[in-house]
XYZ file of C-alpha atoms in Angstrom:
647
model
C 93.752 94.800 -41.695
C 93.898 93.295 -38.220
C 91.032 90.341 -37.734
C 89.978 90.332 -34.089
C 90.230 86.242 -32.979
C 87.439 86.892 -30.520
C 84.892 88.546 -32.530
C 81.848 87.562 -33.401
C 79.364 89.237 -35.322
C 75.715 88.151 -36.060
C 72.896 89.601 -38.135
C 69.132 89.961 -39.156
C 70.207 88.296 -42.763
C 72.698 87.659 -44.716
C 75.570 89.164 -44.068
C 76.830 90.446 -47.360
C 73.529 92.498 -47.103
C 75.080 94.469 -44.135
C 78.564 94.248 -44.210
C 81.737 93.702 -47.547
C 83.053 90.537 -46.404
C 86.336 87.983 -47.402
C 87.804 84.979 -46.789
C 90.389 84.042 -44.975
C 94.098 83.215 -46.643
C 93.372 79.256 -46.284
C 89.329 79.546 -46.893
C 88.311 78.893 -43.502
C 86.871 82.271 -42.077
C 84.640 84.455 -43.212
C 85.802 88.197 -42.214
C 83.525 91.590 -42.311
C 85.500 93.844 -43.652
C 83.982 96.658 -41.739
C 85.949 98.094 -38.312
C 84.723 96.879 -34.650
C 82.477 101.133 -35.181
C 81.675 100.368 -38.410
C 79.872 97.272 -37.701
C 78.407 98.232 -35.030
C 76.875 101.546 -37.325
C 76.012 98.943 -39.789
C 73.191 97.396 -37.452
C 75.526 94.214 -36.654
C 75.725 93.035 -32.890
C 79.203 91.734 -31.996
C 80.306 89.841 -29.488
C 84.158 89.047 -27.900
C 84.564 85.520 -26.593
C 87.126 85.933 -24.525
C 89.255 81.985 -23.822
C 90.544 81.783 -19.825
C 93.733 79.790 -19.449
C 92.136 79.616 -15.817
C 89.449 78.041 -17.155
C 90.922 74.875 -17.980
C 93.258 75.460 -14.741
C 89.564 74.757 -12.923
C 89.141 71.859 -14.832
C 92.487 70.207 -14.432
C 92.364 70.863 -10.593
C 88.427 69.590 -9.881
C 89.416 66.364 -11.682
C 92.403 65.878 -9.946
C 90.229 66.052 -7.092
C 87.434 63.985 -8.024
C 90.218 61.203 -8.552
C 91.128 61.352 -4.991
C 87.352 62.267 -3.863
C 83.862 60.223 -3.247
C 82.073 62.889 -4.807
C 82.562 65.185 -7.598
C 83.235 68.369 -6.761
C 80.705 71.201 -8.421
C 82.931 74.433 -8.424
C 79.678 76.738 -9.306
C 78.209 75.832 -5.810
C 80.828 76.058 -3.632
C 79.827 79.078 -1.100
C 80.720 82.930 -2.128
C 80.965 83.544 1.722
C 84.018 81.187 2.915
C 85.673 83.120 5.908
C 88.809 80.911 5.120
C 89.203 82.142 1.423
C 88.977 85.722 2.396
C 91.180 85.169 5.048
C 93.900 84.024 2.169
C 93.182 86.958 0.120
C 93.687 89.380 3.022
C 97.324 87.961 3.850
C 97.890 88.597 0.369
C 98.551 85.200 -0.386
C 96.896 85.818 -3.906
C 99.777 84.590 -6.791
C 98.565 82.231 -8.782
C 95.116 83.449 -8.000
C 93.154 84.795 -11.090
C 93.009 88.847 -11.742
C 94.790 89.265 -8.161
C 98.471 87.991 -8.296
C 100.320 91.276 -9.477
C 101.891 92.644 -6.641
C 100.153 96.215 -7.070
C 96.979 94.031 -6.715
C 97.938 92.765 -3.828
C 98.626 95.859 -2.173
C 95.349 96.869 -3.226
C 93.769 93.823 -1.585
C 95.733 94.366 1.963
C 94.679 98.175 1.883
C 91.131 96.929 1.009
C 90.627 93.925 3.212
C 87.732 92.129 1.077
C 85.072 90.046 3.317
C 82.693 89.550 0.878
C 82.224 88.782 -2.746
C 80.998 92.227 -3.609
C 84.424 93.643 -2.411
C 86.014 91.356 -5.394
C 84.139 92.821 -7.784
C 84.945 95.874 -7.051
C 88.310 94.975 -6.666
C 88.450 93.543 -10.273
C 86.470 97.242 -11.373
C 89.384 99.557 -9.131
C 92.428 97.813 -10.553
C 92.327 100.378 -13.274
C 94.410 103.383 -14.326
C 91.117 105.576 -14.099
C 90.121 104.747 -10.631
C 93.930 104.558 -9.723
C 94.583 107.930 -10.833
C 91.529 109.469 -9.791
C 91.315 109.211 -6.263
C 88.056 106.841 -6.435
C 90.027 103.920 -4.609
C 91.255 105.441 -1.765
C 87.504 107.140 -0.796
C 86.490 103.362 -1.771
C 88.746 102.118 1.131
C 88.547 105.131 3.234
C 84.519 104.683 3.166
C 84.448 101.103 3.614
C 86.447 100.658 6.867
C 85.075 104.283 8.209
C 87.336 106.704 7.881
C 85.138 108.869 5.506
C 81.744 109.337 6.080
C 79.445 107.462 3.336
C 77.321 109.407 1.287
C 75.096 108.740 -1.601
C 76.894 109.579 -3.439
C 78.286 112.839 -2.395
C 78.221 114.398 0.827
C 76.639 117.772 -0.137
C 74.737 116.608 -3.034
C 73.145 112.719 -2.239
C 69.276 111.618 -2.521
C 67.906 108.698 -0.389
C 66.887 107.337 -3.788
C 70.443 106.135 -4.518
C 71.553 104.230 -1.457
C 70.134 101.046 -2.758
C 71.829 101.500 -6.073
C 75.337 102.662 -4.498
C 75.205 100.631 -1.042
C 77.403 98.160 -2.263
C 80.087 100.098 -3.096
C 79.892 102.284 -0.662
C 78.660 105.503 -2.197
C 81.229 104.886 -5.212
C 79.990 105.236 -8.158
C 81.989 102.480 -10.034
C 79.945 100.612 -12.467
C 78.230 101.201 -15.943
C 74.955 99.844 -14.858
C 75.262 101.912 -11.672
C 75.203 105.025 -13.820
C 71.754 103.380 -15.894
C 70.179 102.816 -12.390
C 70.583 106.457 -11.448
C 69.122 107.578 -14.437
C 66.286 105.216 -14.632
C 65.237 105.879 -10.325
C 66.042 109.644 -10.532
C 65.552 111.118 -13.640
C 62.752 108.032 -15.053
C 65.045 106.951 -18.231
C 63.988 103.963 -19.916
C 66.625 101.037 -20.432
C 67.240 101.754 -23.616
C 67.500 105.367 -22.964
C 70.101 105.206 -19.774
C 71.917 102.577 -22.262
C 72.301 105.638 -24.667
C 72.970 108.001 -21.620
C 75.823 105.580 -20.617
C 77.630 105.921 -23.974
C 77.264 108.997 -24.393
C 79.413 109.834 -21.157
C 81.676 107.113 -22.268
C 82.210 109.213 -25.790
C 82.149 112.114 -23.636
C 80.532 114.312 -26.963
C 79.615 118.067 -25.949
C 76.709 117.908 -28.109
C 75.748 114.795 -26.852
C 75.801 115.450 -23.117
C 74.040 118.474 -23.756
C 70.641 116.933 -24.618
C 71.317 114.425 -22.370
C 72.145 116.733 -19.312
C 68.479 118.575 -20.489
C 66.472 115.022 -20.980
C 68.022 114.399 -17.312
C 66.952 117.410 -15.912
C 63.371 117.556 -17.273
C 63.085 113.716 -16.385
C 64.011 114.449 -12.498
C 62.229 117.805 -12.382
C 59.122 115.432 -13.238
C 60.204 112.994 -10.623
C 59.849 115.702 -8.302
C 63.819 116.156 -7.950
C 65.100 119.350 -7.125
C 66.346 120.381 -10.543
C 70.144 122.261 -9.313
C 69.872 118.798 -7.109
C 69.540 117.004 -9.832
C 72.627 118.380 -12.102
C 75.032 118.626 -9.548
C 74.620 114.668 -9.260
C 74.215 114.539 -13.272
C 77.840 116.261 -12.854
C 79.442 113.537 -10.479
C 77.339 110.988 -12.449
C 79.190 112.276 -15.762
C 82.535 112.435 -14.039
C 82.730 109.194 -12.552
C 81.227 107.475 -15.620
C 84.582 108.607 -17.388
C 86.125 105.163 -14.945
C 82.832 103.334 -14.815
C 83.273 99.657 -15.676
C 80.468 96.783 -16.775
C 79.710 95.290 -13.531
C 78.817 92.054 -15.167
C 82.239 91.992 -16.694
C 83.853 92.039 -13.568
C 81.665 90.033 -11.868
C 81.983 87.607 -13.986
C 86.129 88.177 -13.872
C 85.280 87.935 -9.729
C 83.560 84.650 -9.717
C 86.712 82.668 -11.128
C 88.766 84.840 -9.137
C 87.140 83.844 -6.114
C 86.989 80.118 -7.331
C 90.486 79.455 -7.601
C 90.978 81.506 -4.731
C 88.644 78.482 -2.946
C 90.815 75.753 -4.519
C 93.739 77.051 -3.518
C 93.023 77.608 -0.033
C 90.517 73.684 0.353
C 92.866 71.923 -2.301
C 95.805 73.468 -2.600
C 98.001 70.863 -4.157
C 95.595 70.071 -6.572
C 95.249 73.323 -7.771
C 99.182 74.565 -7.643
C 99.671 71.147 -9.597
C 96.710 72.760 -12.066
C 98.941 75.887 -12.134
C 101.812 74.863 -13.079
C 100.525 72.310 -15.669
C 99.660 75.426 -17.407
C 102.749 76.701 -17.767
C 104.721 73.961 -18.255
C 106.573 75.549 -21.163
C 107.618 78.727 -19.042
C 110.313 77.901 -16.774
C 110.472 81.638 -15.269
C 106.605 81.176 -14.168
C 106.699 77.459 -13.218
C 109.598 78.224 -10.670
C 107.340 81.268 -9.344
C 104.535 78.577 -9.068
C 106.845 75.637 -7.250
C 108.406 78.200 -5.089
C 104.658 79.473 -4.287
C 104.075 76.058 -3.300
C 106.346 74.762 -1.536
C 106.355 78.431 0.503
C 102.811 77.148 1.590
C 104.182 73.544 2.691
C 103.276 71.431 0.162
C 105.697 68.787 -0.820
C 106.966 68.661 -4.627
C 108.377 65.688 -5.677
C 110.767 65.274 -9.096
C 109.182 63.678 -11.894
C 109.383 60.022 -12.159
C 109.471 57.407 -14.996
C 107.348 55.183 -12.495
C 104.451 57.373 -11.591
C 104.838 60.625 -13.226
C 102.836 61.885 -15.834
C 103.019 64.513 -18.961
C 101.296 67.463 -16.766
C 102.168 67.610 -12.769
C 100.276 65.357 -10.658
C 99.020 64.782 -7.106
C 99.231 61.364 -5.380
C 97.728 59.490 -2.737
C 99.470 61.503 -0.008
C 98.911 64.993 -1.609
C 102.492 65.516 -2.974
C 102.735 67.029 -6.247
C 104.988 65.356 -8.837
C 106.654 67.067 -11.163
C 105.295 66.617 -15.402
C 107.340 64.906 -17.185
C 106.582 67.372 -20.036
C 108.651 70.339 -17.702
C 111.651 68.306 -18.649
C 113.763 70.380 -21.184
C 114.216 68.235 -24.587
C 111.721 65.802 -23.999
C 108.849 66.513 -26.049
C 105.130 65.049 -26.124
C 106.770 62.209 -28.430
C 109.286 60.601 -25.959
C 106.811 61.123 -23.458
C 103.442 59.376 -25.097
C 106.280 56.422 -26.146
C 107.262 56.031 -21.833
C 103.951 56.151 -20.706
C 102.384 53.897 -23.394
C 105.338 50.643 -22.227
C 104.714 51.590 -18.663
C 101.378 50.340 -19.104
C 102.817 47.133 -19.325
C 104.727 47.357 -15.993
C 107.342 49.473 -14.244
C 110.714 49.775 -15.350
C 113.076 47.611 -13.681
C 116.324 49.379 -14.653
C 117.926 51.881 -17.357
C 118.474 48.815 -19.811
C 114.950 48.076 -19.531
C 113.578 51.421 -20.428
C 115.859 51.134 -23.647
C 114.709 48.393 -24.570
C 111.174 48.758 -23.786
C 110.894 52.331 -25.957
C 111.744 53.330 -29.349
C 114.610 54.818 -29.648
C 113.435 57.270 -32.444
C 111.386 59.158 -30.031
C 113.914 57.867 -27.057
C 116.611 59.173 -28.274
C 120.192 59.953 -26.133
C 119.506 63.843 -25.500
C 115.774 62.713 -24.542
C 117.541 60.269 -21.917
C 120.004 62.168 -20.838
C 117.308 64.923 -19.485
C 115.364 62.158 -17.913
C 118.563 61.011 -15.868
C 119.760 65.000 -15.450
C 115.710 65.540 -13.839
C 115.829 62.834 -11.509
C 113.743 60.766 -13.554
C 115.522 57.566 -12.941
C 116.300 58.009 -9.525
C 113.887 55.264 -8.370
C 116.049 53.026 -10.110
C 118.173 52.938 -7.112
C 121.184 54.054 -9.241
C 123.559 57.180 -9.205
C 122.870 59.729 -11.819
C 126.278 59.825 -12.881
C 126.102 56.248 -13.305
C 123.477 55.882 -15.162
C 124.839 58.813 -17.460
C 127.977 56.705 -17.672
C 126.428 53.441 -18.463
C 123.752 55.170 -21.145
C 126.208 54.125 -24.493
C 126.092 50.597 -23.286
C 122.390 50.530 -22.885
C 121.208 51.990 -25.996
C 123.226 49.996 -27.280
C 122.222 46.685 -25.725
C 118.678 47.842 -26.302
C 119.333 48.060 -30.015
C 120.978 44.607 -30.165
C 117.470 43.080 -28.385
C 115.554 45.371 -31.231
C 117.785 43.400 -33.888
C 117.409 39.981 -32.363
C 113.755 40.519 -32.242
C 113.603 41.477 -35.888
C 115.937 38.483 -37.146
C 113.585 36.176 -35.180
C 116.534 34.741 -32.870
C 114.909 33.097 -30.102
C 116.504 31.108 -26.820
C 115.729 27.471 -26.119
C 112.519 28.564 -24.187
C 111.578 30.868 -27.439
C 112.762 34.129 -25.278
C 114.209 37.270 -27.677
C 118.139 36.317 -27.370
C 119.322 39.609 -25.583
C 123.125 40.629 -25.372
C 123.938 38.487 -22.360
C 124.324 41.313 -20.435
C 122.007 41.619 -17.339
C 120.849 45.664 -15.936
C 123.720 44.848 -12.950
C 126.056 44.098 -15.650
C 126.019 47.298 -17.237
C 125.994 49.248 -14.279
C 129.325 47.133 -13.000
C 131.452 48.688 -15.443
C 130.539 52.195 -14.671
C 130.598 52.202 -10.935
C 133.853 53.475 -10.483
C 132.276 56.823 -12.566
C 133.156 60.178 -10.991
C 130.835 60.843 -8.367
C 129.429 64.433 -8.936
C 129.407 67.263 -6.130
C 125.979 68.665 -5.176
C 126.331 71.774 -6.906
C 126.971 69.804 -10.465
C 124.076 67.423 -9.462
C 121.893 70.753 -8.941
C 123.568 72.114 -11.828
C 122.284 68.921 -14.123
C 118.964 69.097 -12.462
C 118.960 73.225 -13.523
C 120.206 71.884 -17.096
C 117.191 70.021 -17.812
C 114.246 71.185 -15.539
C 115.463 75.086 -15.292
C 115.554 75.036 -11.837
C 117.138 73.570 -8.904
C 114.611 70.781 -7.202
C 116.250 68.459 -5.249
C 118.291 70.959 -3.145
C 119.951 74.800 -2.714
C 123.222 75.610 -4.286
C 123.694 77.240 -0.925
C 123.408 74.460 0.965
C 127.116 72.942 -0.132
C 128.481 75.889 1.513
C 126.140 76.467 4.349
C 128.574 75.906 7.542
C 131.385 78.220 5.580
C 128.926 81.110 4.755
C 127.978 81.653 8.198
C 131.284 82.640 9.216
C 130.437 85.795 7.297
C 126.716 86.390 7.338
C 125.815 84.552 10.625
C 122.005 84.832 10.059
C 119.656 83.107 7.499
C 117.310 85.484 5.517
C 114.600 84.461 8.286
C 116.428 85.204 11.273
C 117.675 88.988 9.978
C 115.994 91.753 11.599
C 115.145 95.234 10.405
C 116.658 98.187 10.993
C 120.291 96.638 11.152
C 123.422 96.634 9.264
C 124.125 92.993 8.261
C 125.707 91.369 5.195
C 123.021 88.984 3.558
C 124.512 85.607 1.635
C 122.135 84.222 -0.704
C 121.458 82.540 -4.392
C 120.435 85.421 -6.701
C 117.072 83.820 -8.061
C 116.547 87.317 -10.116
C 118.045 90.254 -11.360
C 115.829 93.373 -12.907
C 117.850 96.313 -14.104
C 116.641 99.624 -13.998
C 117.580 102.608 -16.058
C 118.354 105.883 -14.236
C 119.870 109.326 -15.011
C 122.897 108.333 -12.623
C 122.909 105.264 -14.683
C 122.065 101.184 -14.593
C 120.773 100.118 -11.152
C 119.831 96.828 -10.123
C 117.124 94.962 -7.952
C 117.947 91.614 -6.865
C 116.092 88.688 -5.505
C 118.359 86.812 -3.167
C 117.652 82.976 -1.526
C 119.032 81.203 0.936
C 116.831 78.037 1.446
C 114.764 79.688 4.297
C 113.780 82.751 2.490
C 113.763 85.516 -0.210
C 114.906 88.802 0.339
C 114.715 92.074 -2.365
C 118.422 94.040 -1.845
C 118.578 97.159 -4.811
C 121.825 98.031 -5.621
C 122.344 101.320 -6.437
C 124.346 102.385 -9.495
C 127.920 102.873 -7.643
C 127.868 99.379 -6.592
C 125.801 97.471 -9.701
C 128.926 99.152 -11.885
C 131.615 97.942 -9.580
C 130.446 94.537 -9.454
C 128.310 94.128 -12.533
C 129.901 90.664 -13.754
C 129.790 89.130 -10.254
C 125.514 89.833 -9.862
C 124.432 87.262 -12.304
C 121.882 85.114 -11.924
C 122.380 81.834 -9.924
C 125.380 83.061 -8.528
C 126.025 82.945 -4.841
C 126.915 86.478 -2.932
C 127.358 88.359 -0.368
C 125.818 91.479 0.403
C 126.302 94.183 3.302
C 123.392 97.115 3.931
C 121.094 98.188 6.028
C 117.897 95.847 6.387
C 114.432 97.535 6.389
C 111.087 96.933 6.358
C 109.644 96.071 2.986
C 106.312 97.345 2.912
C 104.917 95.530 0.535
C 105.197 91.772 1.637
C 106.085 92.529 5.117
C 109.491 90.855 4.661
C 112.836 92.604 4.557
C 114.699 94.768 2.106
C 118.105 95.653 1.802
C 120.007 98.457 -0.115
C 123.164 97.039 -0.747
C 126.889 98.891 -0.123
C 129.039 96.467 -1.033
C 128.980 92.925 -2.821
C 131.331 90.261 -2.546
C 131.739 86.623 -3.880
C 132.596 83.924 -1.676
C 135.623 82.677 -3.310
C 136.538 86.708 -2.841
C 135.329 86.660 1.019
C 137.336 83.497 1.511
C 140.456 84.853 -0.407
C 140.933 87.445 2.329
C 140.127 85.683 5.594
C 140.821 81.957 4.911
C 144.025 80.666 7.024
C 144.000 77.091 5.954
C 142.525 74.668 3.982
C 142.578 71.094 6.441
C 141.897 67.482 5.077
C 140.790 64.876 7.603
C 141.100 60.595 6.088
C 141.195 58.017 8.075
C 145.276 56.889 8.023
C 143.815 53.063 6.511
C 142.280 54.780 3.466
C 146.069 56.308 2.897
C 147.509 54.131 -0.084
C 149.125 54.958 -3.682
C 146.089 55.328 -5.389
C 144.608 57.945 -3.099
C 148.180 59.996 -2.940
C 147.587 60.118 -6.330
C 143.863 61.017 -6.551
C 144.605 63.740 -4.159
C 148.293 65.501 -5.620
C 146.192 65.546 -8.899
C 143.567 67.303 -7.490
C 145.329 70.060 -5.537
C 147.655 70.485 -8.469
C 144.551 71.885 -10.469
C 144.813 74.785 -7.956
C 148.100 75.269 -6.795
C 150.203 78.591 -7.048
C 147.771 80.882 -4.874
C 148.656 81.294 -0.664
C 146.909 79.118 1.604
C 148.369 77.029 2.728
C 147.343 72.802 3.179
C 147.504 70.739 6.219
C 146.551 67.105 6.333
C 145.203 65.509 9.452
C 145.682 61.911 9.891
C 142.799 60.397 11.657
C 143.703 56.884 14.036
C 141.549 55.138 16.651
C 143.975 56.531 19.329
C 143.771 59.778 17.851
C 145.279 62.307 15.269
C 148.729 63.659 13.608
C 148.277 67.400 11.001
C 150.730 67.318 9.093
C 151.095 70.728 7.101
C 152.264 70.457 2.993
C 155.184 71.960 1.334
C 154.998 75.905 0.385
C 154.542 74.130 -3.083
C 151.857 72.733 -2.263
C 149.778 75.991 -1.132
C 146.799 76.469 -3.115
C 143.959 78.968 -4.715
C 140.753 78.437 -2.615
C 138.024 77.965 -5.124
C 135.014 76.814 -5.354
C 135.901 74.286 -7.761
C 139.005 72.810 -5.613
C 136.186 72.217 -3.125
C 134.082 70.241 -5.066
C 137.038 68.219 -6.907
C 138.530 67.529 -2.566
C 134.914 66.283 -1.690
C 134.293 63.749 -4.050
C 137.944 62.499 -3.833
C 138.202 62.909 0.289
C 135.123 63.189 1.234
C 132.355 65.631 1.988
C 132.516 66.029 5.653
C 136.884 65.717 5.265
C 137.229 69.290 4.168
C 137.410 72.543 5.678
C 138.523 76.046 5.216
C 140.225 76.974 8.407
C 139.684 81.069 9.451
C 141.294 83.408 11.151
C 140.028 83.719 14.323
C-alpha cells in the first residue's frame, strides 16, 4: 500500500469508528487504511500539506538581508504591482524563479507579457497539458493583448451577468470557482450545490451531468435566462471545466512566485545565494544557478576558510561567497570542526589550520578539497604548494597534538611545537611544479564540480581565434561561421536516422545551443564530451526561444586536430641570461615527451640589443598537443610560447 507523506485526514470521532487503521513499521504513524476515494466516501476530510523548498529559499534570502538591512524586511507586504518585477518576468529572466523557470514557461511568459498579478495566476493555471492542448492559451493571449475580440464567455453565446466573474481572465473560463460563480449568478445554485456541480464535470459521469444539465436549466429558466441561452453556456461551462484549475491553488502557487520574483530583481545576490544554498548537493543545478548569476553581474567569490560559511553567503559589498558545504568530500563534520576554531581567530597559515582542527573530521582528502576549491588561497600561498607541503603539516600538527597531550611545555609554559615555523614548511616545497591553468581549473572542477576561478578556454584564447575569429557574442545570424567553445552540456536524442546530439557550447562571453545531426554526432562521437573544447562550423540562426543564436553543426573538430593541419611552428622566446644547464635540461625533457610528430621547433634568443631564432634539429620536431603546451609554459613561461601558422 502506498502512504501519502502529505496527507492528512481528520474526523467527527475516533477514527477507528470511520476508517481500519495501522501503524507504521517503527510505531510512529497512524495510517487509514482506506484509499485517498475511500476516505473521502467514508465521511473523512483530508487534507495535502504540501512542503516548498522555496519556502525556506524566502527565509534564507530575507535574513540574509535583514543582516545587511536597518529594518526587517516583511516579504507578505511587499507590493503585488512592482513595474520592475514584471519587467524581469517579461525578458524572461525567470530561472530560479518559482513555478516559471522551465523554458516552455518562459515562452509562455514572453507570448503572455504579464503586468499584473492576476496574469500570474493564470499563468500558474495555463501551464497545463489541458489548456496547452486545448487551444484555451492562445485565445487567453490572443484576448488579452487584442487580437480576439473578448466575450463573456463566448462570442455568440455570452450574458452581461458573467463579465464580472470572467473579466479577469479575459472571457477564459479557467478556474474551478469560476465554474461555481456561473452557476450560483446564472442558474441560482447554492455553494454547496455548484461545489457538487463542479465535481461532477470534473468526473465527467453521463448520469451525473444529466440532472445537473436539468437542475441548471430549471435554475436559469427561473432566473429569467433564456433556457437554449442557458445550455449552450452550460455546454462551454462543461467543456472548459474538463481544464479548470482551483484558483486558490494557484494563487497561492502565484504569490511565492511573484515573491521570489521581487527578491530576485530588489536583492538579487541575496536571493541567488538563497538558491543555490538549496542545492548545494546538486552540482548540475548549482552551476545553472552561479552561471544565472553571474550572467546578471553579480560577483561570486570561491569559498574561503576566513569568511566563508557552510551555505553561500553575501558580504558587505554584495558578493556572494561560495558554501563551504559545495565542496566535494567535505561533509557537515569537517566543516562544523573549521568554523567552530575560527571563532577563535583567523587562520594564519596551512600549519595552523592543522593544528587548530581535529584531524578525525580534518582529515587529508577533506584538505586536499579545501586547497583544490580555493579555500586557502587567502593564505597567500600557491595551491600546488600547499598540496605539496600538506604531509609535513599534518604531520607537524599531530606532533603539537602529542606534545599537548604529554604535557611538554617551553620555558614560558607554551605547547613545545616541532620547531618548524608555517614559512618553514612552505620553504621546502617551493620549488613544487607550478600547475598550468587548465590543471588549476581542472582541481577546482575536481572538488567544486565546476570551473570558478576561470574558463578552460581562456589558456588558449589568442590561438583559437586564428580559427573562429569571433566570440559567441560577437557572431551574427544568418552566417556560416565555425563556433569554438567549452561544451558545458550534451543531451542526446534518439531518432529513426539514429543518435543526435544538442550541445551547449561556452566561451567565457556566452552560451550558444549547436544540434548536431546524426551524420556528424557518429563521426565525432568520442571527441563531443563534456568539458571538452571544440570547434564547430554551421550556419548561425536565430534561436527563438532566448533570442540568442543557434547553430546546426557540419563539421566538428578538436583543437589539437585544427592545429595538426595548419600549425607551421612551434617558437620559444627566454631571455639568453635565463639559458643555463638546468634549464637545457628542464626544456629537452619536456619536448622529448612529445617528440616524433612534424612541426618543427625554433628557439628565439631574446638580448637587450635584440634577438637570434635558432631552429632545432629534425629530431627535435614535435606532436603539438595540448599537453606539450602546458608542460612548455610552466617550464618557459606562459607568454614564451607560441604556435606559429601558416599565413
Amino acid at each position: 500500500m502506498q502512504v501519502s507523506t502529505r496527507g492528512v485526514v481528520i474526523a467527527p470521532g475516533a477514527l477507528t469508528d470511520f476508517s481500519p487503521i495501522y501503524c507504521d513499521e517503527d510505531g510512529s504513524g497512524v495510517v487509514t487504511q482506506y484509499d485517498k476515494n475511500d476516505v473521502e466516501e467514508a465521511g473523512l476530510v483530508k487534507f495535502d500539506f504540501l512542503g516548498l523548498r522555496t519556502l525556506t529559499i524566502i527565509q534564507w534570502a530575507t535574513q540574509m538581508i535583514d543582516a545587511r538591512a536597518t529594518a526587517p524586511l516583511d516579504i507578505d507586504a511587499i507590493p503585488l504591482d512592482d513595474p520592475d518585477v514584471f519587467r524581469l518576468m517579461q525578458a524572461g529572466d525567470t530561472t530560479a524563479v518559482f513555478q516559471l523557470e522551465s523554458r516552455g514557461m518562459k515562452e509562455l511568459i514572453k507570448n503572455l507579457r504579464p503586468d499584473c498579478f492576476e496574469d500570474i495566476i493564470a499563468l500558474v493555471a495555463l501551464f497545463r497539458p489541458g489548456p496547452l492542448q486545448s487551444g484555451m492559451v492562445e485565445n487567453f493571449i490572443n484576448r488579452k493583448h487584442g487580437r480576439e475580440p473578448l466575450a463573456y464567455p463566448d462570442a455568440q453565446y455570452q450574458h452581461e451577468w458573467l463579465q464580472p466573474i470572467l473579466e479577469p481572465t479575459y472571457g477564459i473560463i479557467l478556474y474551478q470557482e469560476q465554474v461555481m460563480q456561473i452557476a450560483q449568478v446564472l442558474a441560482g445554485y447554492t455553494l454547496g450545490g455548484a461545489d457538487l456541480l463542479r465535481r461532477a464535470m470534473g468526473k465527467k459521469k453521463p448520469e451525473e451531468m444529466a440532472k445537473q444539465r436539468s437542475v441548471f436549466e430549471e435554475g436559469a429558466a427561473a432566473k429569467g435566462v433564456d433556457p437554449i441561452l442557458a445550455i449552450k453556456i452550460f455546454d462551454l461551462v462543461e467543456k472548459f471545466a474538463g481544464y479548470g484549475f482551483n484558483k486558490s491553488h494557484s494563487a497561492a502557487y502565484a504569490l511565492v512566485s511573484y515573491q521570489t520574483a521581487w527578491l530576485k530583481t530588489h536583492y538579487p545576490s541575496e536571493f541567488m545565494a538563497a538558491v543555490m544554498s538549496s542545492e548545494i548537493d546538486n552540482t548540475d543545478k548549482l552551476l545553472t544557478f552561479r552561471d544565472e548569476a553571474k550572467r546578471m553581474g553579480l560577483v561570486v567569490q570561491p569559498p574561503s576558510i576566513q569568511s566563508g560559511e557552510h551555505a553561500f553567503s553575501v558580504d558587505d559589498a554584495g558578493h556572494i561567497r561560495y558554501g563551504l558545504g559545495a565542496i566535494k568530500g567535505l561533509g557537515e563534520g569537517p566543516i562544523g570542526n573549521l568554523l567552530a576554531a575560527r571563532e577563535e581567530g583567523p587562520f594564519s597559515s596551512l600549519f595552523d589550520l592543522c593544528a587548530r582542527t581535529d584531524p578525525r573530521k580534518m582529515n587529508r582528502r577533506a584538505l586536499e578539497a579545501l586547497i583544490k576549491s580555493g579555500a586557502l588561497d587567502e593564505l597567500g600561498v600557491e595551491r600546488w604548494v600547499m598540496l605539496a607541503a600538506l604531509d609535513d603539516a599534518i604531520k607537524a600538527a599531530e606532533q603539537v597534538a602529542s606534545n599537548m597531550a604529554a604535557g611538554m611545555t617551553d620555558l614560558f609554559g607554551g605547547v613545545m611545537t616541532t620547531g618548524a615555523t608555517s614559512d618553514d614548511l612552505y620553504q621546502e616545497h617551493r620549488g613544487a611544479r607550478p600547475w598550468s591553468l587548465t590543471e588549476l581549473l581542472n582541481a577546482e572542477k575536481e572538488s567544486l564540480g565546476s570551473f570558478l576561478s576561470g574558463h578552460p578556454m581562456e589558456a588558449f584564447e589568442t590561438e583559437v581565434r586564428k580559427f573562429a575569429p569571433r566570440r559567441i557574442r560577437e557572431l551574427q545570424a544568418n552566417n556560416q561561421g565555425v563556433v569554438a567553445g567549452l561544451i558545458m552540456d550534451i543531451r542526446t536524442i534518439k531518432t529513426q536516422r539514429g543518435p543526435m546530439a544538442v550541445l551547449t557550447l561556452d566561451d567565457g562571453s556566452g552560451q550558444l545551443e549547436a544540434t548536431v545531426y546524426n551524420d556528424v554526432f557518429t563521426e565525432h562521437r568520442d571527441l563531443l564530451q563534456k568539458d571538452r573544447i571544440v570547434l564547430l562550423e554551421g550556419r548561425l540562426q536565430v534561436d527563438d526561444f532566448n533570442g540568442g543564436l543557434a547553430m546546426r553543426a557540419k563539421t566538428a573538430r578538436s583543437l589539437e586536430q585544427a592545429r595538426q593541419a595548419k600549425v607551421s611552428q612551434l617558437r620559444l622566446r627566454v631571455a639568453s641570461h635565463r639559458v643555463d644547464d638546468h634549464f637545457n635540461t628542464l626544456l629537452a625533457s619536456t619536448l622529448r615527451t612529445a617528440v616524433g610528430g612534424q612541426c618543427p621547433v625554433v628557439m628565439e634568443y631574446v638580448q637587450p640589443k635584440g634577438s637570434v631564432a635558432v631552429r632545432l634539429g629534425g629530431a627535435w620536431q614535435v606532436h603539438p598537443s595540448d599537453a606539450l603546451l602546458d608542460e612548455l609554459r610552466i617550464a618557459v613561461g606562459s607568454d614564451a610560447v607560441d604556435w606559429v601558422y601558416e599565413a
